[in-house]
Amino acid sequence: MVLASQQHDYKTSKESFVSGMTGSTVSHINMVSFVALASIALHSAIRSRFPPPKSFHFLSECLVLVLPLLLSITLFADRPGTLSTALLLPTAFLCLFFPPHESGTPLPSGGVVSPHASPTHPRPAPSFQRDKRGQQDAAPAEDLEATHLSALSTYRAHMMLMTVLNILAVDFPVFPRALAKCETYGVSLMDMGVGAFVFSQGIVSAIPLIKNPTYSRVSLIREVASVLRKSAPVLALGVVRVILVKSTQYPEHVTEYGVHWNFFLTLALIPVLRVFLHPLVTRMPISLLGLLVALAHQLSLSAGFTSYVLNAPRQTLISANKEGLISLTGYLAIHLLGLSTGTLVLPHSPSYFRRQQAAARRRRDSNGNARTDPTTTTTQQRVSMPLHRENDKTATELFSYAVIYWTLFGVSRYFDIGGPGVSRRLVNLPYIAWVAAYNTTFLLSYLLLDLAFFPTPLAKSTYSPVSGLKVVRRSSNSSGADSAVPTYRAYTSGPPGTATTMTPGPRPVPAPALLEAINRNSLAVFLLANVATGVVNLSMQTMYASDGRAMGVLCVYAFGVSAFAWVVRGQRLWKL
């Protein structure tokens, strides 16, 4: 009886420990997050200046990539600039006194070239990249995952690492309360983590749209069934979590999502809601669609849902989970803005999906608005994609969107649109704009670091010195034989023009190996982290742990989760 009373008292105290927070400032959140960029800069400086086999192994990757993130949210949370400086000083030293290492650059697919490989003798192009004349012309959309943007892998893995570290660190006093989730209004690192997870989910959800432009015109019933089948495991996890939390008397923050709702349920239902908007995807810019959904959600909040969420008693199943249900539309808007970003960064050219949309509209017009059979897409209907990435153009477009989102955030805050502040609980317009601006900016920053430390002509758009037209690279000469030096031909719908010869540079490099491993099995890593967090909280009273003990537990936890990702990096455990 006494033990049960003590457990109840601790549960109540723990819920109070994580409740009532008002957050920090946007600039502080940005400075804490900047540590991640500084760690990548140091890692890139080392990797670009020393032979790959000797540069990094698991322990050194943990030291450079994981430990700084942990320190940024604990011991250095109040002075993140000091930690960033400590990382940037050795980076500057390496850049000033050690020349870049240029040979043996890994392939973009993650494969490794021999350190003695010559950059003037690239591998032959895959057979699927050649046309009838044996010429390497344009990369198919199906090759997206094989030539993914390394900056995107880095961004998603760092987002997952921050989430994994935060969900346990928040239970210890060493984690500042200013970084914990806000009660109603305010900004914090954990508030951003929730939105970043949804934004990242939207980015990778663009893959089917890019691979098959008719994907969004599949039968609605068949598409809903397909999405439900893919979301079923996450939905099941949400239900299991509810059962476990209620049966173990685990401390919970009711105003976060509701009495029974949790983030797994939100993640599972967002793709289902997106399906009903697919008829609009090929008819208008997805970013505009996302902003329209955000505005509609804000109008509904202003019309009365804000008062309902904040003041309505929890008397029914719906009112008991009002936060989770009402916020779904706002999270859908964030997902759509992430989806729009995915159409920019996943293809080799940021304009590829827009050209797909334009081509689809032309086909509808030419067919008298008749629906195209999604199973029959001829070669003539497909829009060609440049063989190599145009990362400079991608960076330019990301910068433009970042400016738009930050402007929208500033305007919404200046005019108090959405209430007295940013609200993750309501997912109001300022929160949606902040999430989009933050994630676009940091994705852009990772891309700029890649361009700075691993410059290559293959990551830039190329224009003919004769006509001024953009040209597409290919690796064969006019006779159809493989050429050691790639040629470039005009990117037009007519006959090829005069080809110009350029000297090839090193190929783009993949993301750091540990981050690639985390990104490859991110859901499994997230599940393991949730289980480990539960075990730690059930085995010790984290709220009363000293800073030294807390850091010891957190270091072991971070190392264990990272080691799991590293051990299973050669296989995909769970793909949704």
mmCIF file with all atom_site columns, N, CA and C in Angstrom, residues 129-189:
data_model
loop_
_atom_site.group_PDB
_atom_site.id
_atom_site.type_symbol
_atom_site.label_atom_id
_atom_site.label_alt_id
_atom_site.label_comp_id
_atom_site.label_asym_id
_atom_site.label_entity_id
_atom_site.label_seq_id
_atom_site.pdbx_PDB_ins_code
_atom_site.Cartn_x
_atom_site.Cartn_y
_atom_site.Cartn_z
_atom_site.occupancy
_atom_site.B_iso_or_equiv
_atom_site.pdbx_formal_charge
_atom_site.auth_seq_id
_atom_site.auth_comp_id
_atom_site.auth_asym_id
_atom_site.auth_atom_id
_atom_site.pdbx_PDB_model_num
ATOM 1   N N  . GLN A 1 129 ? 20.620 3.413  -67.903 1.00 0.00 ? 129 GLN A N  1
ATOM 2   C CA . GLN A 1 129 ? 20.758 4.826  -68.190 1.00 0.00 ? 129 GLN A CA 1
ATOM 3   C C  . GLN A 1 129 ? 21.116 5.067  -69.652 1.00 0.00 ? 129 GLN A C  1
ATOM 4   N N  . ARG A 1 130 ? 21.044 4.021  -70.472 1.00 0.00 ? 130 ARG A N  1
ATOM 5   C CA . ARG A 1 130 ? 21.436 4.180  -71.855 1.00 0.00 ? 130 ARG A CA 1
ATOM 6   C C  . ARG A 1 130 ? 20.229 4.034  -72.765 1.00 0.00 ? 130 ARG A C  1
ATOM 7   N N  . ASP A 1 131 ? 20.207 4.825  -73.807 1.00 0.00 ? 131 ASP A N  1
ATOM 8   C CA . ASP A 1 131 ? 19.110 4.745  -74.751 1.00 0.00 ? 131 ASP A CA 1
ATOM 9   C C  . ASP A 1 131 ? 19.446 3.737  -75.832 1.00 0.00 ? 131 ASP A C  1
ATOM 10  N N  . LYS A 1 132 ? 18.666 3.699  -76.892 1.00 0.00 ? 132 LYS A N  1
ATOM 11  C CA . LYS A 1 132 ? 18.842 2.712  -77.943 1.00 0.00 ? 132 LYS A CA 1
ATOM 12  C C  . LYS A 1 132 ? 20.195 2.835  -78.615 1.00 0.00 ? 132 LYS A C  1
ATOM 13  N N  . ARG A 1 133 ? 20.783 4.005  -78.618 1.00 0.00 ? 133 ARG A N  1
ATOM 14  C CA . ARG A 1 133 ? 22.073 4.198  -79.295 1.00 0.00 ? 133 ARG A CA 1
ATOM 15  C C  . ARG A 1 133 ? 23.226 3.904  -78.337 1.00 0.00 ? 133 ARG A C  1
ATOM 16  N N  . GLY A 1 134 ? 22.892 3.436  -77.111 1.00 0.00 ? 134 GLY A N  1
ATOM 17  C CA . GLY A 1 134 ? 23.945 3.153  -76.139 1.00 0.00 ? 134 GLY A CA 1
ATOM 18  C C  . GLY A 1 134 ? 24.455 4.398  -75.468 1.00 0.00 ? 134 GLY A C  1
ATOM 19  N N  . GLN A 1 135 ? 23.714 5.526  -75.622 1.00 0.00 ? 135 GLN A N  1
ATOM 20  C CA . GLN A 1 135 ? 24.172 6.782  -75.037 1.00 0.00 ? 135 GLN A CA 1
ATOM 21  C C  . GLN A 1 135 ? 23.563 6.963  -73.661 1.00 0.00 ? 135 GLN A C  1
ATOM 22  N N  . GLN A 1 136 ? 24.370 7.484  -72.756 1.00 0.00 ? 136 GLN A N  1
ATOM 23  C CA . GLN A 1 136 ? 23.879 7.792  -71.417 1.00 0.00 ? 136 GLN A CA 1
ATOM 24  C C  . GLN A 1 136 ? 23.199 9.140  -71.485 1.00 0.00 ? 136 GLN A C  1
ATOM 25  N N  . ASP A 1 137 ? 21.902 9.158  -71.258 1.00 0.00 ? 137 ASP A N  1
ATOM 26  C CA . ASP A 1 137 ? 21.134 10.345 -71.579 1.00 0.00 ? 137 ASP A CA 1
ATOM 27  C C  . ASP A 1 137 ? 20.617 11.053 -70.343 1.00 0.00 ? 137 ASP A C  1
ATOM 28  N N  . ALA A 1 138 ? 19.725 10.410 -69.641 1.00 0.00 ? 138 ALA A N  1
ATOM 29  C CA . ALA A 1 138 ? 19.124 11.036 -68.471 1.00 0.00 ? 138 ALA A CA 1
ATOM 30  C C  . ALA A 1 138 ? 18.799 9.970  -67.453 1.00 0.00 ? 138 ALA A C  1
ATOM 31  N N  . ALA A 1 139 ? 18.855 10.348 -66.209 1.00 0.00 ? 139 ALA A N  1
ATOM 32  C CA . ALA A 1 139 ? 18.610 9.386  -65.134 1.00 0.00 ? 139 ALA A CA 1
ATOM 33  C C  . ALA A 1 139 ? 17.129 9.141  -64.980 1.00 0.00 ? 139 ALA A C  1
ATOM 34  N N  . PRO A 1 140 ? 16.708 7.887  -64.860 1.00 0.00 ? 140 PRO A N  1
ATOM 35  C CA . PRO A 1 140 ? 15.299 7.612  -64.630 1.00 0.00 ? 140 PRO A CA 1
ATOM 36  C C  . PRO A 1 140 ? 14.897 7.975  -63.219 1.00 0.00 ? 140 PRO A C  1
ATOM 37  N N  . ALA A 1 141 ? 13.620 8.303  -63.054 1.00 0.00 ? 141 ALA A N  1
ATOM 38  C CA . ALA A 1 141 ? 13.125 8.654  -61.724 1.00 0.00 ? 141 ALA A CA 1
ATOM 39  C C  . ALA A 1 141 ? 13.228 7.492  -60.765 1.00 0.00 ? 141 ALA A C  1
ATOM 40  N N  . GLU A 1 142 ? 13.211 6.259  -61.290 1.00 0.00 ? 142 GLU A N  1
ATOM 41  C CA . GLU A 1 142 ? 13.287 5.091  -60.428 1.00 0.00 ? 142 GLU A CA 1
ATOM 42  C C  . GLU A 1 142 ? 14.619 5.006  -59.690 1.00 0.00 ? 142 GLU A C  1
ATOM 43  N N  . ASP A 1 143 ? 15.634 5.777  -60.131 1.00 0.00 ? 143 ASP A N  1
ATOM 44  C CA . ASP A 1 143 ? 16.962 5.697  -59.533 1.00 0.00 ? 143 ASP A CA 1
ATOM 45  C C  . ASP A 1 143 ? 17.148 6.683  -58.389 1.00 0.00 ? 143 ASP A C  1
ATOM 46  N N  . LEU A 1 144 ? 16.036 7.211  -57.876 1.00 0.00 ? 144 LEU A N  1
ATOM 47  C CA . LEU A 1 144 ? 16.123 8.247  -56.835 1.00 0.00 ? 144 LEU A CA 1
ATOM 48  C C  . LEU A 1 144 ? 16.872 7.770  -55.606 1.00 0.00 ? 144 LEU A C  1
ATOM 49  N N  . GLU A 1 145 ? 16.533 6.578  -55.118 1.00 0.00 ? 145 GLU A N  1
ATOM 50  C CA . GLU A 1 145 ? 17.120 6.106  -53.862 1.00 0.00 ? 145 GLU A CA 1
ATOM 51  C C  . GLU A 1 145 ? 18.583 5.740  -54.036 1.00 0.00 ? 145 GLU A C  1
ATOM 52  N N  . ALA A 1 146 ? 18.982 5.379  -55.275 1.00 0.00 ? 146 ALA A N  1
ATOM 53  C CA . ALA A 1 146 ? 20.363 4.980  -55.503 1.00 0.00 ? 146 ALA A CA 1
ATOM 54  C C  . ALA A 1 146 ? 21.298 6.187  -55.576 1.00 0.00 ? 146 ALA A C  1
ATOM 55  N N  . THR A 1 147 ? 20.769 7.359  -55.910 1.00 0.00 ? 147 THR A N  1
ATOM 56  C CA . THR A 1 147 ? 21.584 8.571  -56.035 1.00 0.00 ? 147 THR A CA 1
ATOM 57  C C  . THR A 1 147 ? 21.018 9.667  -55.141 1.00 0.00 ? 147 THR A C  1
ATOM 58  N N  . HIS A 1 148 ? 20.686 9.302  -53.912 1.00 0.00 ? 148 HIS A N  1
ATOM 59  C CA . HIS A 1 148 ? 20.023 10.245 -53.034 1.00 0.00 ? 148 HIS A CA 1
ATOM 60  C C  . HIS A 1 148 ? 20.952 11.381 -52.638 1.00 0.00 ? 148 HIS A C  1
ATOM 61  N N  . LEU A 1 149 ? 20.353 12.466 -52.208 1.00 0.00 ? 149 LEU A N  1
ATOM 62  C CA . LEU A 1 149 ? 21.099 13.636 -51.776 1.00 0.00 ? 149 LEU A CA 1
ATOM 63  C C  . LEU A 1 149 ? 21.672 13.373 -50.389 1.00 0.00 ? 149 LEU A C  1
ATOM 64  N N  . SER A 1 150 ? 22.993 13.395 -50.265 1.00 0.00 ? 150 SER A N  1
ATOM 65  C CA . SER A 1 150 ? 23.614 13.077 -48.982 1.00 0.00 ? 150 SER A CA 1
ATOM 66  C C  . SER A 1 150 ? 23.212 14.076 -47.899 1.00 0.00 ? 150 SER A C  1
ATOM 67  N N  . ALA A 1 151 ? 22.998 15.336 -48.274 1.00 0.00 ? 151 ALA A N  1
ATOM 68  C CA . ALA A 1 151 ? 22.563 16.339 -47.297 1.00 0.00 ? 151 ALA A CA 1
ATOM 69  C C  . ALA A 1 151 ? 21.210 15.973 -46.702 1.00 0.00 ? 151 ALA A C  1
ATOM 70  N N  . LEU A 1 152 ? 20.349 15.354 -47.498 1.00 0.00 ? 152 LEU A N  1
ATOM 71  C CA . LEU A 1 152 ? 19.045 14.935 -46.994 1.00 0.00 ? 152 LEU A CA 1
ATOM 72  C C  . LEU A 1 152 ? 19.196 13.804 -45.980 1.00 0.00 ? 152 LEU A C  1
ATOM 73  N N  . SER A 1 153 ? 20.084 12.858 -46.262 1.00 0.00 ? 153 SER A N  1
ATOM 74  C CA . SER A 1 153 ? 20.343 11.773 -45.304 1.00 0.00 ? 153 SER A CA 1
ATOM 75  C C  . SER A 1 153 ? 20.898 12.332 -43.999 1.00 0.00 ? 153 SER A C  1
ATOM 76  N N  . THR A 1 154 ? 21.808 13.295 -44.100 1.00 0.00 ? 154 THR A N  1
ATOM 77  C CA . THR A 1 154 ? 22.381 13.914 -42.907 1.00 0.00 ? 154 THR A CA 1
ATOM 78  C C  . THR A 1 154 ? 21.315 14.633 -42.100 1.00 0.00 ? 154 THR A C  1
ATOM 79  N N  . TYR A 1 155 ? 20.477 15.401 -42.786 1.00 0.00 ? 155 TYR A N  1
ATOM 80  C CA . TYR A 1 155 ? 19.405 16.139 -42.121 1.00 0.00 ? 155 TYR A CA 1
ATOM 81  C C  . TYR A 1 155 ? 18.448 15.194 -41.396 1.00 0.00 ? 155 TYR A C  1
ATOM 82  N N  . ARG A 1 156 ? 18.006 14.142 -42.074 1.00 0.00 ? 156 ARG A N  1
ATOM 83  C CA . ARG A 1 156 ? 17.030 13.221 -41.478 1.00 0.00 ? 156 ARG A CA 1
ATOM 84  C C  . ARG A 1 156 ? 17.644 12.440 -40.313 1.00 0.00 ? 156 ARG A C  1
ATOM 85  N N  . ALA A 1 157 ? 18.904 12.024 -40.468 1.00 0.00 ? 157 ALA A N  1
ATOM 86  C CA . ALA A 1 157 ? 19.548 11.280 -39.394 1.00 0.00 ? 157 ALA A CA 1
ATOM 87  C C  . ALA A 1 157 ? 19.794 12.161 -38.170 1.00 0.00 ? 157 ALA A C  1
ATOM 88  N N  . HIS A 1 158 ? 20.211 13.406 -38.393 1.00 0.00 ? 158 HIS A N  1
ATOM 89  C CA . HIS A 1 158 ? 20.417 14.310 -37.262 1.00 0.00 ? 158 HIS A CA 1
ATOM 90  C C  . HIS A 1 158 ? 19.090 14.635 -36.577 1.00 0.00 ? 158 HIS A C  1
ATOM 91  N N  . MET A 1 159 ? 18.033 14.775 -37.368 1.00 0.00 ? 159 MET A N  1
ATOM 92  C CA . MET A 1 159 ? 16.706 14.992 -36.782 1.00 0.00 ? 159 MET A CA 1
ATOM 93  C C  . MET A 1 159 ? 16.314 13.805 -35.907 1.00 0.00 ? 159 MET A C  1
ATOM 94  N N  . MET A 1 160 ? 16.575 12.597 -36.394 1.00 0.00 ? 160 MET A N  1
ATOM 95  C CA . MET A 1 160 ? 16.253 11.402 -35.617 1.00 0.00 ? 160 MET A CA 1
ATOM 96  C C  . MET A 1 160 ? 17.121 11.325 -34.356 1.00 0.00 ? 160 MET A C  1
ATOM 97  N N  . LEU A 1 161 ? 18.405 11.632 -34.490 1.00 0.00 ? 161 LEU A N  1
ATOM 98  C CA . LEU A 1 161 ? 19.293 11.615 -33.324 1.00 0.00 ? 161 LEU A CA 1
ATOM 99  C C  . LEU A 1 161 ? 18.830 12.594 -32.256 1.00 0.00 ? 161 LEU A C  1
ATOM 100 N N  . MET A 1 162 ? 18.480 13.808 -32.672 1.00 0.00 ? 162 MET A N  1
ATOM 101 C CA . MET A 1 162 ? 18.003 14.809 -31.720 1.00 0.00 ? 162 MET A CA 1
ATOM 102 C C  . MET A 1 162 ? 16.740 14.315 -31.016 1.00 0.00 ? 162 MET A C  1
ATOM 103 N N  . THR A 1 163 ? 15.836 13.705 -31.785 1.00 0.00 ? 163 THR A N  1
ATOM 104 C CA . THR A 1 163 ? 14.592 13.192 -31.199 1.00 0.00 ? 163 THR A CA 1
ATOM 105 C C  . THR A 1 163 ? 14.886 12.090 -30.196 1.00 0.00 ? 163 THR A C  1
ATOM 106 N N  . VAL A 1 164 ? 15.744 11.143 -30.588 1.00 0.00 ? 164 VAL A N  1
ATOM 107 C CA . VAL A 1 164 ? 16.094 10.021 -29.728 1.00 0.00 ? 164 VAL A CA 1
ATOM 108 C C  . VAL A 1 164 ? 16.737 10.498 -28.426 1.00 0.00 ? 164 VAL A C  1
ATOM 109 N N  . LEU A 1 165 ? 17.636 11.476 -28.524 1.00 0.00 ? 165 LEU A N  1
ATOM 110 C CA . LEU A 1 165 ? 18.302 11.993 -27.328 1.00 0.00 ? 165 LEU A CA 1
ATOM 111 C C  . LEU A 1 165 ? 17.334 12.780 -26.445 1.00 0.00 ? 165 LEU A C  1
ATOM 112 N N  . ASN A 1 166 ? 16.453 13.550 -27.067 1.00 0.00 ? 166 ASN A N  1
ATOM 113 C CA . ASN A 1 166 ? 15.539 14.404 -26.300 1.00 0.00 ? 166 ASN A CA 1
ATOM 114 C C  . ASN A 1 166 ? 14.540 13.603 -25.481 1.00 0.00 ? 166 ASN A C  1
ATOM 115 N N  . ILE A 1 167 ? 14.017 12.502 -26.050 1.00 0.00 ? 167 ILE A N  1
ATOM 116 C CA . ILE A 1 167 ? 12.913 11.807 -25.375 1.00 0.00 ? 167 ILE A CA 1
ATOM 117 C C  . ILE A 1 167 ? 13.343 11.188 -24.048 1.00 0.00 ? 167 ILE A C  1
ATOM 118 N N  . LEU A 1 168 ? 14.632 10.894 -23.884 1.00 0.00 ? 168 LEU A N  1
ATOM 119 C CA . LEU A 1 168 ? 15.106 10.415 -22.581 1.00 0.00 ? 168 LEU A CA 1
ATOM 120 C C  . LEU A 1 168 ? 15.707 11.551 -21.758 1.00 0.00 ? 168 LEU A C  1
ATOM 121 N N  . ALA A 1 169 ? 16.456 12.434 -22.406 1.00 0.00 ? 169 ALA A N  1
ATOM 122 C CA . ALA A 1 169 ? 17.119 13.504 -21.661 1.00 0.00 ? 169 ALA A CA 1
ATOM 123 C C  . ALA A 1 169 ? 16.123 14.399 -20.940 1.00 0.00 ? 169 ALA A C  1
ATOM 124 N N  . VAL A 1 170 ? 14.922 14.583 -21.502 1.00 0.00 ? 170 VAL A N  1
ATOM 125 C CA . VAL A 1 170 ? 13.932 15.470 -20.891 1.00 0.00 ? 170 VAL A CA 1
ATOM 126 C C  . VAL A 1 170 ? 13.502 14.981 -19.515 1.00 0.00 ? 170 VAL A C  1
ATOM 127 N N  . ASP A 1 171 ? 13.700 13.698 -19.233 1.00 0.00 ? 171 ASP A N  1
ATOM 128 C CA . ASP A 1 171 ? 13.301 13.161 -17.931 1.00 0.00 ? 171 ASP A CA 1
ATOM 129 C C  . ASP A 1 171 ? 14.317 13.440 -16.837 1.00 0.00 ? 171 ASP A C  1
ATOM 130 N N  . PHE A 1 172 ? 15.467 14.015 -17.184 1.00 0.00 ? 172 PHE A N  1
ATOM 131 C CA . PHE A 1 172 ? 16.517 14.324 -16.210 1.00 0.00 ? 172 PHE A CA 1
ATOM 132 C C  . PHE A 1 172 ? 16.616 15.841 -15.992 1.00 0.00 ? 172 PHE A C  1
ATOM 133 N N  . PRO A 1 173 ? 16.975 16.280 -14.800 1.00 0.00 ? 173 PRO A N  1
ATOM 134 C CA . PRO A 1 173 ? 17.134 17.713 -14.546 1.00 0.00 ? 173 PRO A CA 1
ATOM 135 C C  . PRO A 1 173 ? 18.261 18.345 -15.357 1.00 0.00 ? 173 PRO A C  1
ATOM 136 N N  . VAL A 1 174 ? 19.212 17.551 -15.839 1.00 0.00 ? 174 VAL A N  1
ATOM 137 C CA . VAL A 1 174 ? 20.312 18.103 -16.624 1.00 0.00 ? 174 VAL A CA 1
ATOM 138 C C  . VAL A 1 174 ? 19.823 18.669 -17.956 1.00 0.00 ? 174 VAL A C  1
ATOM 139 N N  . PHE A 1 175 ? 18.639 18.261 -18.369 1.00 0.00 ? 175 PHE A N  1
ATOM 140 C CA . PHE A 1 175 ? 18.015 18.791 -19.585 1.00 0.00 ? 175 PHE A CA 1
ATOM 141 C C  . PHE A 1 175 ? 17.235 20.047 -19.204 1.00 0.00 ? 175 PHE A C  1
ATOM 142 N N  . PRO A 1 176 ? 17.589 21.225 -19.741 1.00 0.00 ? 176 PRO A N  1
ATOM 143 C CA . PRO A 1 176 ? 16.903 22.465 -19.344 1.00 0.00 ? 176 PRO A CA 1
ATOM 144 C C  . PRO A 1 176 ? 15.411 22.414 -19.650 1.00 0.00 ? 176 PRO A C  1
ATOM 145 N N  . ARG A 1 177 ? 14.619 22.917 -18.734 1.00 0.00 ? 177 ARG A N  1
ATOM 146 C CA . ARG A 1 177 ? 13.163 22.930 -18.938 1.00 0.00 ? 177 ARG A CA 1
ATOM 147 C C  . ARG A 1 177 ? 12.765 23.802 -20.120 1.00 0.00 ? 177 ARG A C  1
ATOM 148 N N  . ALA A 1 178 ? 13.613 24.766 -20.468 1.00 0.00 ? 178 ALA A N  1
ATOM 149 C CA . ALA A 1 178 ? 13.304 25.656 -21.597 1.00 0.00 ? 178 ALA A CA 1
ATOM 150 C C  . ALA A 1 178 ? 13.277 24.907 -22.924 1.00 0.00 ? 178 ALA A C  1
ATOM 151 N N  . LEU A 1 179 ? 13.911 23.724 -22.971 1.00 0.00 ? 179 LEU A N  1
ATOM 152 C CA . LEU A 1 179 ? 13.928 22.948 -24.212 1.00 0.00 ? 179 LEU A CA 1
ATOM 153 C C  . LEU A 1 179 ? 12.814 21.913 -24.257 1.00 0.00 ? 179 LEU A C  1
ATOM 154 N N  . ALA A 1 180 ? 12.080 21.731 -23.147 1.00 0.00 ? 180 ALA A N  1
ATOM 155 C CA . ALA A 1 180 ? 10.991 20.757 -23.097 1.00 0.00 ? 180 ALA A CA 1
ATOM 156 C C  . ALA A 1 180 ? 9.752  21.311 -23.801 1.00 0.00 ? 180 ALA A C  1
ATOM 157 N N  . LYS A 1 181 ? 8.820  20.416 -24.106 1.00 0.00 ? 181 LYS A N  1
ATOM 158 C CA . LYS A 1 181 ? 7.613  20.832 -24.823 1.00 0.00 ? 181 LYS A CA 1
ATOM 159 C C  . LYS A 1 181 ? 6.825  21.845 -24.009 1.00 0.00 ? 181 LYS A C  1
ATOM 160 N N  . CYS A 1 182 ? 6.353  22.878 -24.712 1.00 0.00 ? 182 CYS A N  1
ATOM 161 C CA . CYS A 1 182 ? 5.594  23.946 -24.061 1.00 0.00 ? 182 CYS A CA 1
ATOM 162 C C  . CYS A 1 182 ? 4.171  23.474 -23.783 1.00 0.00 ? 182 CYS A C  1
ATOM 163 N N  . GLU A 1 183 ? 3.598  24.040 -22.727 1.00 0.00 ? 183 GLU A N  1
ATOM 164 C CA . GLU A 1 183 ? 2.240  23.650 -22.348 1.00 0.00 ? 183 GLU A CA 1
ATOM 165 C C  . GLU A 1 183 ? 1.229  24.069 -23.414 1.00 0.00 ? 183 GLU A C  1
ATOM 166 N N  . THR A 1 184 ? 1.215  25.345 -23.773 1.00 0.00 ? 184 THR A N  1
ATOM 167 C CA . THR A 1 184 ? 0.269  25.822 -24.793 1.00 0.00 ? 184 THR A CA 1
ATOM 168 C C  . THR A 1 184 ? 0.968  26.696 -25.816 1.00 0.00 ? 184 THR A C  1
ATOM 169 N N  . TYR A 1 185 ? 1.591  27.786 -25.371 1.00 0.00 ? 185 TYR A N  1
ATOM 170 C CA . TYR A 1 185 ? 2.275  28.695 -26.289 1.00 0.00 ? 185 TYR A CA 1
ATOM 171 C C  . TYR A 1 185 ? 3.767  28.751 -25.939 1.00 0.00 ? 185 TYR A C  1
ATOM 172 N N  . GLY A 1 186 ? 4.574  28.933 -26.974 1.00 0.00 ? 186 GLY A N  1
ATOM 173 C CA . GLY A 1 186 ? 6.015  29.028 -26.787 1.00 0.00 ? 186 GLY A CA 1
ATOM 174 C C  . GLY A 1 186 ? 6.754  28.162 -27.793 1.00 0.00 ? 186 GLY A C  1
ATOM 175 N N  . VAL A 1 187 ? 8.062  28.357 -27.860 1.00 0.00 ? 187 VAL A N  1
ATOM 176 C CA . VAL A 1 187 ? 8.899  27.564 -28.765 1.00 0.00 ? 187 VAL A CA 1
ATOM 177 C C  . VAL A 1 187 ? 9.948  26.821 -27.945 1.00 0.00 ? 187 VAL A C  1
ATOM 178 N N  . SER A 1 188 ? 10.226 25.601 -28.330 1.00 0.00 ? 188 SER A N  1
ATOM 179 C CA . SER A 1 188 ? 11.248 24.803 -27.668 1.00 0.00 ? 188 SER A CA 1
ATOM 180 C C  . SER A 1 188 ? 11.818 23.808 -28.663 1.00 0.00 ? 188 SER A C  1
ATOM 181 N N  . LEU A 1 189 ? 12.941 23.207 -28.289 1.00 0.00 ? 189 LEU A N  1
ATOM 182 C CA . LEU A 1 189 ? 13.587 22.241 -29.166 1.00 0.00 ? 189 LEU A CA 1
ATOM 183 C C  . LEU A 1 189 ? 12.711 21.015 -29.372 1.00 0.00 ? 189 LEU A C  1
#
